[in-house]
Structures are given as structure tokens and as C-alpha cells.
Short mmCIF file of C-alpha atoms in Angstrom, two decimals:
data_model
loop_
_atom_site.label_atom_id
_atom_site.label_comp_id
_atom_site.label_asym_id
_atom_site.label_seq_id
_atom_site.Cartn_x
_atom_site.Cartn_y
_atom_site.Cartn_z
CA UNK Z 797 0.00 0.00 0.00
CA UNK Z 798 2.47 2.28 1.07
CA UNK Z 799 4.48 2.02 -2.70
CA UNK Z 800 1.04 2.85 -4.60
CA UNK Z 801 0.58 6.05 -2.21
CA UNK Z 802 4.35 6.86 -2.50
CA UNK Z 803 4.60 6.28 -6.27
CA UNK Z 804 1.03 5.93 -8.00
CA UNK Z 805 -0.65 8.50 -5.84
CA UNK Z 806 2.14 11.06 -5.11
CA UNK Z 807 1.30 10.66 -1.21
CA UNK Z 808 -2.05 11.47 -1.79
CA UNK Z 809 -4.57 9.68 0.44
CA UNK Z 810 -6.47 6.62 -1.59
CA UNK Z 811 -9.74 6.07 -2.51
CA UNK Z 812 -12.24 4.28 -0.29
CA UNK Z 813 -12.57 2.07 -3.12
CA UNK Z 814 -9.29 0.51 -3.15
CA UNK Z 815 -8.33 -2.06 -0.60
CA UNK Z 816 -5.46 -4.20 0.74
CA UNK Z 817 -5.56 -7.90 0.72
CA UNK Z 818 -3.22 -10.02 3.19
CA UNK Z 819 -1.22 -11.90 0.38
CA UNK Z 820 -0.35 -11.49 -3.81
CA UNK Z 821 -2.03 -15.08 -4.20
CA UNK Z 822 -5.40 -13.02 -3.34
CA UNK Z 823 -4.68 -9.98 -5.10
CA UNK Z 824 -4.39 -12.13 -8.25
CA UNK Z 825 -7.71 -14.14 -7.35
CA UNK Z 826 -9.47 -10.96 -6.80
CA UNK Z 827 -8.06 -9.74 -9.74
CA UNK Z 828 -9.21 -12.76 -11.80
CA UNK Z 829 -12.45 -12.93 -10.87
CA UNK Z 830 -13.68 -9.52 -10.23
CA UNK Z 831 -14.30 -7.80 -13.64
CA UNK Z 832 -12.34 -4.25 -14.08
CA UNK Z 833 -10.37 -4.49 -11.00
CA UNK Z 834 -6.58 -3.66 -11.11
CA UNK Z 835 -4.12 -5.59 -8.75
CA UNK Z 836 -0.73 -4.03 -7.99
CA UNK Z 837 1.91 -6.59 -7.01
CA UNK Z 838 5.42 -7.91 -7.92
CA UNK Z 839 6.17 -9.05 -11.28
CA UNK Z 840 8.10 -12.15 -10.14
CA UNK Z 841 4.40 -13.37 -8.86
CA UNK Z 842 2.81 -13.10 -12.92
CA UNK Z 843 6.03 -14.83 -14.31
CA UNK Z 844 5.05 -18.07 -16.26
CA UNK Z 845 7.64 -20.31 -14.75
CA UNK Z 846 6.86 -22.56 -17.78
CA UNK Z 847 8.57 -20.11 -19.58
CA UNK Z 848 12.43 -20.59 -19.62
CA UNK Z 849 12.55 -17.07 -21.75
CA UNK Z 850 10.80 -14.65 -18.91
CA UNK Z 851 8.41 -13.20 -21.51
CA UNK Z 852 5.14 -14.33 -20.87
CA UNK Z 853 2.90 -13.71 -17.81
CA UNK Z 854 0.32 -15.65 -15.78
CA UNK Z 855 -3.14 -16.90 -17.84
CA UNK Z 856 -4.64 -15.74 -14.77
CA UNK Z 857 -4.89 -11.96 -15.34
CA UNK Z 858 -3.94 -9.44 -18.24
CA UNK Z 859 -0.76 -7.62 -17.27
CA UNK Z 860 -1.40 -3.87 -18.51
CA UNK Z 861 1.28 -1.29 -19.62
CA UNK Z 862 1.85 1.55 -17.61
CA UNK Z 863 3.42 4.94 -18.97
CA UNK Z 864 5.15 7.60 -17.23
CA UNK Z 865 4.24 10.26 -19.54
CA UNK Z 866 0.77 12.62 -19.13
CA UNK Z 867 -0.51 11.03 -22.05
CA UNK Z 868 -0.14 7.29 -22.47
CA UNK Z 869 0.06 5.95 -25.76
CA UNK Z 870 1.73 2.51 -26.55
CA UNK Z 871 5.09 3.62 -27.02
CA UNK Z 872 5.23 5.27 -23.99
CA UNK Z 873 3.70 2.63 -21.94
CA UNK Z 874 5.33 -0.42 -21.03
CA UNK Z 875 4.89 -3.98 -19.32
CA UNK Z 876 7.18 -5.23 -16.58
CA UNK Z 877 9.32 -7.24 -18.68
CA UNK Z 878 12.75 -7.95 -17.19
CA UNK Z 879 14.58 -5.47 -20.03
CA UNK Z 880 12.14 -2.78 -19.53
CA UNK Z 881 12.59 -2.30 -15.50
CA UNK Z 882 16.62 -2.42 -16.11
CA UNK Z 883 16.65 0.31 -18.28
CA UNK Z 884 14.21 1.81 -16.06
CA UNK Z 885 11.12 2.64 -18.89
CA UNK Z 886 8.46 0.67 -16.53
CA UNK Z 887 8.04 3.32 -13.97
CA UNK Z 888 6.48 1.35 -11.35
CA UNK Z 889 10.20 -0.59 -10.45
CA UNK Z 890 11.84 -0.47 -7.06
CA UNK Z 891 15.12 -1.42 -6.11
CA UNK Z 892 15.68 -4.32 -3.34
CA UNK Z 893 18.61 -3.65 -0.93
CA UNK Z 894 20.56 -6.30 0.93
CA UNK Z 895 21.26 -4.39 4.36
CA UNK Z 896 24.40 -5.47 6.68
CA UNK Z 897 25.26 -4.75 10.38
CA UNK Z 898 27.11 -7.86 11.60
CA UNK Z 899 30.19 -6.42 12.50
CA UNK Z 900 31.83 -9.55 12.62
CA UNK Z 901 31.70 -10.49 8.78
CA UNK Z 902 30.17 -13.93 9.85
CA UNK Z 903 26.68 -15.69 7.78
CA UNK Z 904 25.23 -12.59 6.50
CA UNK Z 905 27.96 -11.52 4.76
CA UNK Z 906 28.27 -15.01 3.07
CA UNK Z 907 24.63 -14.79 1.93
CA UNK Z 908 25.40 -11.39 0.58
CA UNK Z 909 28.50 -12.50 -1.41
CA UNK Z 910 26.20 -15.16 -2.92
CA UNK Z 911 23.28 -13.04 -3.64
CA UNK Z 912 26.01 -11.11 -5.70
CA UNK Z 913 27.63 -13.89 -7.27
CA UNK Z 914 26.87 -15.33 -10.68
CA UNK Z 915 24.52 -18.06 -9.68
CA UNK Z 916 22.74 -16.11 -6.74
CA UNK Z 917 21.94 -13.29 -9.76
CA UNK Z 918 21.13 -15.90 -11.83
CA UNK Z 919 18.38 -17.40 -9.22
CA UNK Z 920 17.37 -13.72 -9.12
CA UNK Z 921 17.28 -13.34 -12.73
CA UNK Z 922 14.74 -16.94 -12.87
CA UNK Z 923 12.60 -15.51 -10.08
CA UNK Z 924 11.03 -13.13 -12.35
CA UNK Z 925 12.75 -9.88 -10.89
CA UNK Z 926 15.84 -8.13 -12.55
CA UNK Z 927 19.80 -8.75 -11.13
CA UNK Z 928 21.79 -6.30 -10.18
CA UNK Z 929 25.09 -7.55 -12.10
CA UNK Z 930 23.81 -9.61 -15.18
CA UNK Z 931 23.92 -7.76 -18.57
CA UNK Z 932 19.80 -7.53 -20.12
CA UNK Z 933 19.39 -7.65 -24.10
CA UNK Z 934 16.59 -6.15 -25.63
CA UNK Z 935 15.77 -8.46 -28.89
CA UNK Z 936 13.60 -7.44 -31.43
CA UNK Z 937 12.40 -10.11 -34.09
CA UNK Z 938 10.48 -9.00 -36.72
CA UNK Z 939 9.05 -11.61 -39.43
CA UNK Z 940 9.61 -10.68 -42.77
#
């Protein structure tokens, strides 16, 4: 709630229309079976893990394009594909920190080191949300 008052609303106070559910598995129920509603959650929860590419989404739910611009046309607008929240054109992306304060250098830092390494990013990268350290290719195919 707090991110779509921060970011969607510009800290202005909601609607009495919109509410919070406890988990993203009822957001996308809701979502699914409640005709014209909108659902904001993380893209990693839309991801068709059936898909080793990351392009498609859930069957659940249409995934819409959101714009930064006044007027949102399609190119403008954008879904949350992986490519698109790296080079930052999606505007509803976040960053996720890993904070330390074990002084000692001990387990936490040893989960941090592999959350930067090449297979922790890589986990990352097949969770549906975008790594920090792993180069993103936009490909454009066009049938001729």
C-alpha cells in the first residue's frame, strides 16, 4: 500500500474504493475474478515459470502497460518485462537492498556474497525480478 501512495498517488490519500488484501495469491484471485479491478503486485508473482525465456505472464490476469508520460500511448507505456525495469522505462520498479550490520563479517555476509555472485543473480534473474550484475538484451524479431 504504502508504494502505490508513494509512487502511483504522489502521497495522496487513496480512494475508499481501493483495498489491501493479506497476500499477492489473493490480489491475483481478486483480480481474476472480479471484472475491471486492477491488482498491484510484484512481477516475479505473474512470471510463467513454464517459460524458460521470462516473456510471458500468468493466464490468470492481463498484465497492462503503464506509462510515465501525461498522455499514455503505446510507445510510452510499457509492461514489466525484465529489459524494460533495467533500463528503467516501466516506472512502477523499485530497487531491493541487501542491508548489513554484523560487524563480525560472519553468515550474512556469506549470503550477501552469494546473492552477488553469478549463480545467486542468476536465481534472481529466474525468479522473475531483474539482477543487479547480469547484462539484459533487448531483442527485437520482426518476421519478414
Amino acid at each position: 500500500m504504502r508504494f502505490a501512495v508513494d509512487s502511483i498517488c504522489g502521497g495522496a490519500p487513496l480512494s475508499n474504493r481501493v483495498k489491501a488484501l493479506k497476500t499477492n495469491k489473493e490480489v491475483i484471485d481478486y483480480v481474476a475474478r472480479t471484472p475491471d479491478a486492477i491488482g498491484i503486485i510484484g512481477v516475479n508473482w505473474l512470471s510463467d515459470r513454464n517459460d524458460s525465456t521470462g516473456l510471458s505472464f500468468s493466464k490468470e490476469v492481463r498484465v497492462m502497460s503503464v506509462s510515465a508520460a501525461d498522455q499514455a500511448t503505446p510507445e510510452n507505456s510499457y509492461k514489466p518485462y525484465q529489459a524494460y525495469l533495467y533500463y528503467g522505462n516501466y516506472p512502477l520498479a523499485r530497487s531491493i537492498y541487501a542491508l548489513l550490520n554484523d560487524p563480525r563479517g560472519a553468515l550474512p555476509w556469506g549470503f550477501a556474497s552469494f546473492l552477488a555472485s553469478d549463480r545467486g543473480q542468476r536465481i534472481i534473474l529466474k525468479s522473475g525480478l531483474v539482477p543487479a550484475t547480469q547484462p539484459v538484451r533487448v531483442v527485437t524479431v520482426k518476421d519478414e
